[in-house]
mmCIF file of C-alpha atoms in Angstrom:
data_model
loop_
_atom_site.group_PDB
_atom_site.id
_atom_site.type_symbol
_atom_site.label_atom_id
_atom_site.label_comp_id
_atom_site.label_asym_id
_atom_site.label_seq_id
_atom_site.Cartn_x
_atom_site.Cartn_y
_atom_site.Cartn_z
ATOM 1 C CA MET C 9 -0.251 12.952 -17.019
ATOM 2 C CA LEU C 10 0.906 12.664 -13.397
ATOM 3 C CA LYS C 11 -0.466 16.126 -12.662
ATOM 4 C CA ARG C 12 -3.856 15.091 -14.037
ATOM 5 C CA PHE C 13 -3.781 11.879 -11.971
ATOM 6 C CA LEU C 14 -2.881 13.774 -8.788
ATOM 7 C CA SER C 15 -5.778 16.160 -9.374
ATOM 8 C CA TYR C 16 -8.171 13.315 -8.489
ATOM 9 C CA TYR C 17 -6.785 13.398 -4.933
ATOM 10 C CA ARG C 18 -7.752 17.056 -4.497
ATOM 11 C CA PRO C 19 -11.352 16.464 -3.305
ATOM 12 C CA HIS C 20 -10.093 13.813 -0.886
ATOM 13 C CA LYS C 21 -7.142 15.676 0.674
ATOM 14 C CA ARG C 22 -8.400 15.357 4.253
ATOM 15 C CA LEU C 23 -9.212 11.648 3.948
ATOM 16 C CA PHE C 24 -5.899 11.011 2.198
ATOM 17 C CA ALA C 25 -4.006 12.778 5.011
ATOM 18 C CA MET C 26 -5.860 10.717 7.628
ATOM 19 C CA ASP C 27 -5.132 7.558 5.643
ATOM 20 C CA MET C 28 -1.426 8.359 5.473
ATOM 21 C CA ALA C 29 -1.334 9.218 9.204
ATOM 22 C CA ALA C 30 -2.962 5.862 9.976
ATOM 23 C CA SER C 31 -0.419 4.177 7.683
ATOM 24 C CA LEU C 32 2.422 5.858 9.581
ATOM 25 C CA ALA C 33 0.992 4.686 12.903
ATOM 26 C CA VAL C 34 0.589 1.110 11.604
ATOM 27 C CA SER C 35 4.158 0.974 10.336
ATOM 28 C CA LEU C 36 5.597 2.413 13.570
ATOM 29 C CA MET C 37 3.595 -0.079 15.609
ATOM 30 C CA GLY C 38 5.026 -2.825 13.430
ATOM 31 C CA VAL C 39 8.512 -1.665 14.415
ATOM 32 C CA PHE C 40 7.774 -1.361 18.155
ATOM 33 C CA TYR C 41 6.097 -4.754 18.468
ATOM 34 C CA PRO C 42 9.347 -6.773 18.135
ATOM 35 C CA ILE C 43 11.212 -4.322 20.393
ATOM 36 C CA ILE C 44 8.774 -4.940 23.247
ATOM 37 C CA THR C 45 8.797 -8.691 22.592
ATOM 38 C CA ARG C 46 12.601 -8.730 22.657
ATOM 39 C CA LEU C 47 12.633 -6.852 25.964
ATOM 40 C CA MET C 48 10.205 -9.350 27.459
ATOM 41 C CA LEU C 49 12.144 -12.392 26.263
ATOM 42 C CA SER C 50 15.667 -11.164 27.000
ATOM 43 C CA ASP C 51 15.146 -9.227 30.242
ATOM 44 C CA LEU C 52 11.799 -9.559 31.978
ATOM 45 C CA ILE C 53 11.207 -13.322 31.786
ATOM 46 C CA PRO C 54 14.798 -14.388 32.702
ATOM 47 C CA ASN C 55 14.758 -11.953 35.656
ATOM 48 C CA ARG C 56 11.331 -13.254 36.767
ATOM 49 C CA ARG C 57 9.644 -9.853 36.567
ATOM 50 C CA TYR C 58 6.280 -11.404 35.809
ATOM 51 C CA ARG C 59 4.196 -8.372 36.755
ATOM 52 C CA LEU C 60 5.971 -6.364 34.043
ATOM 53 C CA VAL C 61 5.577 -9.296 31.641
ATOM 54 C CA VAL C 62 1.812 -9.052 32.144
ATOM 55 C CA VAL C 63 1.858 -5.239 31.761
ATOM 56 C CA TYR C 64 3.956 -5.410 28.589
ATOM 57 C CA GLY C 65 1.802 -8.263 27.295
ATOM 58 C CA LEU C 66 -1.299 -6.110 27.774
ATOM 59 C CA CYS C 67 0.501 -3.258 26.007
ATOM 60 C CA LEU C 68 1.218 -5.576 23.078
ATOM 61 C CA LEU C 69 -2.414 -6.643 23.023
ATOM 62 C CA LEU C 70 -3.493 -3.002 23.005
ATOM 63 C CA ILE C 71 -1.017 -2.213 20.199
ATOM 64 C CA TYR C 72 -2.344 -5.176 18.216
ATOM 65 C CA PHE C 73 -5.963 -4.036 18.726
ATOM 66 C CA VAL C 74 -5.224 -0.418 17.755
ATOM 67 C CA ARG C 75 -3.272 -1.620 14.735
ATOM 68 C CA MET C 76 -6.221 -3.785 13.711
ATOM 69 C CA LEU C 77 -8.568 -0.770 13.955
ATOM 70 C CA LEU C 78 -6.173 1.391 11.955
ATOM 71 C CA ASN C 79 -5.858 -1.305 9.276
ATOM 72 C CA PHE C 80 -9.651 -1.464 9.080
ATOM 73 C CA PHE C 81 -9.750 2.326 8.665
ATOM 74 C CA ILE C 82 -7.067 2.202 5.979
ATOM 75 C CA GLN C 83 -8.830 -0.557 4.073
ATOM 76 C CA TYR C 84 -12.377 0.765 4.359
ATOM 77 C CA GLN C 85 -11.777 4.492 3.928
ATOM 78 C CA GLY C 86 -9.042 3.865 1.358
ATOM 79 C CA HIS C 87 -11.433 1.798 -0.725
ATOM 80 C CA MET C 88 -14.135 4.448 -0.357
ATOM 81 C CA MET C 89 -11.690 7.073 -1.591
ATOM 82 C CA GLY C 90 -10.593 4.781 -4.435
ATOM 83 C CA VAL C 91 -14.178 4.125 -5.497
ATOM 84 C CA GLN C 92 -14.995 7.837 -5.481
ATOM 85 C CA MET C 93 -11.870 8.594 -7.513
ATOM 86 C CA GLN C 94 -12.732 5.771 -9.902
ATOM 87 C CA ALA C 95 -16.262 7.155 -10.358
ATOM 88 C CA GLN C 96 -14.842 10.573 -11.238
ATOM 89 C CA MET C 97 -12.316 9.051 -13.638
ATOM 90 C CA ARG C 98 -15.050 6.942 -15.232
ATOM 91 C CA SER C 99 -17.213 10.032 -15.688
ATOM 92 C CA ASP C 100 -14.325 11.977 -17.223
ATOM 93 C CA LEU C 101 -13.471 9.096 -19.573
ATOM 94 C CA PHE C 102 -17.088 8.716 -20.667
ATOM 95 C CA ALA C 103 -17.266 12.444 -21.392
ATOM 96 C CA HIS C 104 -14.053 12.112 -23.410
ATOM 97 C CA LEU C 105 -15.448 9.131 -25.362
ATOM 98 C CA GLU C 106 -18.561 11.130 -26.216
ATOM 99 C CA ARG C 107 -16.405 13.876 -27.747
ATOM 100 C CA LEU C 108 -14.455 11.509 -30.000
ATOM 101 C CA PRO C 109 -15.312 11.471 -33.718
ATOM 102 C CA PHE C 110 -17.211 8.528 -35.190
ATOM 103 C CA SER C 111 -14.129 7.573 -37.184
ATOM 104 C CA PHE C 112 -12.417 6.587 -33.921
ATOM 105 C CA PHE C 113 -15.092 3.963 -33.270
ATOM 106 C CA ASP C 114 -14.797 2.682 -36.838
ATOM 107 C CA THR C 115 -11.127 1.831 -36.310
ATOM 108 C CA HIS C 116 -11.257 0.608 -32.679
ATOM 109 C CA GLU C 117 -13.148 -2.458 -31.499
ATOM 110 C CA THR C 118 -15.863 -1.797 -28.921
ATOM 111 C CA GLY C 119 -14.798 -4.780 -26.778
ATOM 112 C CA LYS C 120 -11.271 -3.477 -26.480
ATOM 113 C CA ILE C 121 -12.493 0.003 -25.597
ATOM 114 C CA MET C 122 -14.818 -1.396 -22.924
ATOM 115 C CA SER C 123 -12.116 -3.711 -21.594
ATOM 116 C CA ARG C 124 -9.643 -0.869 -21.344
ATOM 117 C CA LEU C 125 -12.209 1.348 -19.664
ATOM 118 C CA THR C 126 -13.327 -1.146 -17.045
ATOM 119 C CA ASN C 127 -10.161 -3.123 -16.302
ATOM 120 C CA ASP C 128 -7.674 -0.293 -16.546
ATOM 121 C CA LEU C 129 -9.836 1.997 -14.436
ATOM 122 C CA THR C 130 -10.101 -0.657 -11.742
ATOM 123 C CA ASP C 131 -6.325 -1.062 -11.748
ATOM 124 C CA VAL C 132 -5.772 2.696 -11.614
ATOM 125 C CA SER C 133 -8.190 3.135 -8.712
ATOM 126 C CA GLU C 134 -6.492 0.303 -6.808
ATOM 127 C CA LEU C 135 -3.155 1.994 -7.400
ATOM 128 C CA ALA C 136 -4.607 5.346 -6.360
ATOM 129 C CA HIS C 137 -5.554 4.174 -2.919
ATOM 130 C CA HIS C 138 -3.195 1.257 -2.237
ATOM 131 C CA GLY C 139 -0.075 2.627 -3.925
ATOM 132 C CA PRO C 140 0.785 5.576 -1.686
ATOM 133 C CA GLU C 141 -0.117 3.859 1.584
ATOM 134 C CA ASP C 142 1.660 0.592 0.739
ATOM 135 C CA LEU C 143 4.756 2.449 -0.394
ATOM 136 C CA PHE C 144 4.710 4.602 2.736
ATOM 137 C CA ILE C 145 4.127 1.669 5.127
ATOM 138 C CA SER C 146 6.854 -0.392 3.463
ATOM 139 C CA ALA C 147 9.390 2.444 3.472
ATOM 140 C CA VAL C 148 8.795 3.388 7.118
ATOM 141 C CA THR C 149 8.812 -0.256 8.228
ATOM 142 C CA ILE C 150 12.030 -1.080 6.383
ATOM 143 C CA LEU C 151 13.821 2.066 7.515
ATOM 144 C CA GLY C 152 12.549 1.680 11.082
ATOM 145 C CA ALA C 153 13.561 -1.971 11.229
ATOM 146 C CA LEU C 154 17.017 -1.151 9.851
ATOM 147 C CA ALA C 155 17.437 1.628 12.434
ATOM 148 C CA VAL C 156 16.500 -0.735 15.262
ATOM 149 C CA MET C 157 18.782 -3.462 13.910
ATOM 150 C CA PHE C 158 21.692 -1.033 13.639
ATOM 151 C CA CYS C 159 21.139 -0.113 17.284
ATOM 152 C CA LEU C 160 21.076 -3.764 18.360
ATOM 153 C CA ARG C 161 23.703 -5.429 16.150
ATOM 154 C CA TRP C 162 25.162 -3.235 13.442
ATOM 155 C CA GLU C 163 27.109 -6.127 11.898
ATOM 156 C CA LEU C 164 23.985 -8.156 11.136
ATOM 157 C CA ALA C 165 22.128 -5.051 10.030
ATOM 158 C CA LEU C 166 24.924 -4.270 7.584
ATOM 159 C CA VAL C 167 24.656 -7.770 6.089
ATOM 160 C CA LEU C 168 20.905 -7.278 5.621
ATOM 161 C CA LEU C 169 21.461 -3.832 4.151
ATOM 162 C CA LEU C 170 23.856 -5.317 1.609
ATOM 163 C CA LEU C 171 21.234 -7.933 0.648
ATOM 164 C CA LEU C 172 18.544 -5.304 0.130
ATOM 165 C CA PRO C 173 19.642 -4.397 -3.452
ATOM 166 C CA VAL C 174 19.550 -8.085 -4.408
ATOM 167 C CA LEU C 175 15.985 -8.378 -3.087
ATOM 168 C CA LEU C 176 15.029 -5.199 -4.921
ATOM 169 C CA ALA C 177 16.466 -6.555 -8.187
ATOM 170 C CA VAL C 178 14.513 -9.818 -7.800
ATOM 171 C CA ALA C 179 11.315 -7.877 -7.037
ATOM 172 C CA LEU C 180 11.771 -5.647 -10.105
ATOM 173 C CA ARG C 181 12.370 -8.678 -12.320
ATOM 174 C CA ARG C 182 9.215 -10.361 -11.018
ATOM 175 C CA ARG C 183 7.300 -7.122 -11.546
ATOM 176 C CA ARG C 184 8.285 -7.070 -15.219
ATOM 177 C CA GLN C 185 7.181 -10.679 -15.625
ATOM 178 C CA MET C 186 3.853 -9.994 -13.938
ATOM 179 C CA SER C 187 3.302 -6.877 -16.054
ATOM 180 C CA ALA C 188 3.812 -8.872 -19.239
ATOM 181 C CA ALA C 189 1.363 -11.550 -18.053
ATOM 182 C CA SER C 190 -1.177 -8.895 -17.056
ATOM 183 C CA ARG C 191 -0.859 -7.176 -20.440
ATOM 184 C CA ALA C 192 -1.451 -10.495 -22.251
ATOM 185 C CA ALA C 193 -4.511 -11.228 -20.103
ATOM 186 C CA LYS C 194 -5.965 -7.778 -20.842
ATOM 187 C CA GLN C 195 -5.481 -8.296 -24.573
ATOM 188 C CA LYS C 196 -7.306 -11.625 -24.381
ATOM 189 C CA THR C 197 -10.115 -10.034 -22.368
ATOM 190 C CA GLY C 198 -10.442 -7.248 -24.931
ATOM 191 C CA THR C 199 -10.628 -9.782 -27.754
ATOM 192 C CA ILE C 200 -13.322 -11.791 -25.980
#
């Protein structure tokens, strides 16, 4: 199943690679932004090095602008890729539905089939383009932030690292609750 899902990325390899490279740049910029701000607040401003404050401030503005452009690229091109993948999946599913015997349609309600086709395909396409980039951005940002914190104050970073499993457990619990609510909503939509 995973192999079949990954095959939908094949026609979009180049765009996917560019999307992931942009995601890496966005996450690294997110790590460097507080480093530069810390340098300005702890060293440059107290030592009255205002010319460097202006230079670093302009650098931060440039980083923010580039990050905004990269986020636009990720959102726009990622959605384009997701829509194209969704169109291919929709075409493949329709071809599969056409090959099914009539007895299948006698035992399955049309509303539920249509609901599954439309809603589930939308969810899958959102996962296809948001899943990898969000996972990648989150992982690089968390690991980068932990690396910077360990360089600055390893004691505080260790406390945060120990709290990370607790946060992960809470997130997984909430995910299960949201999945159950989503499943119930899809069943109601199919019935309607």
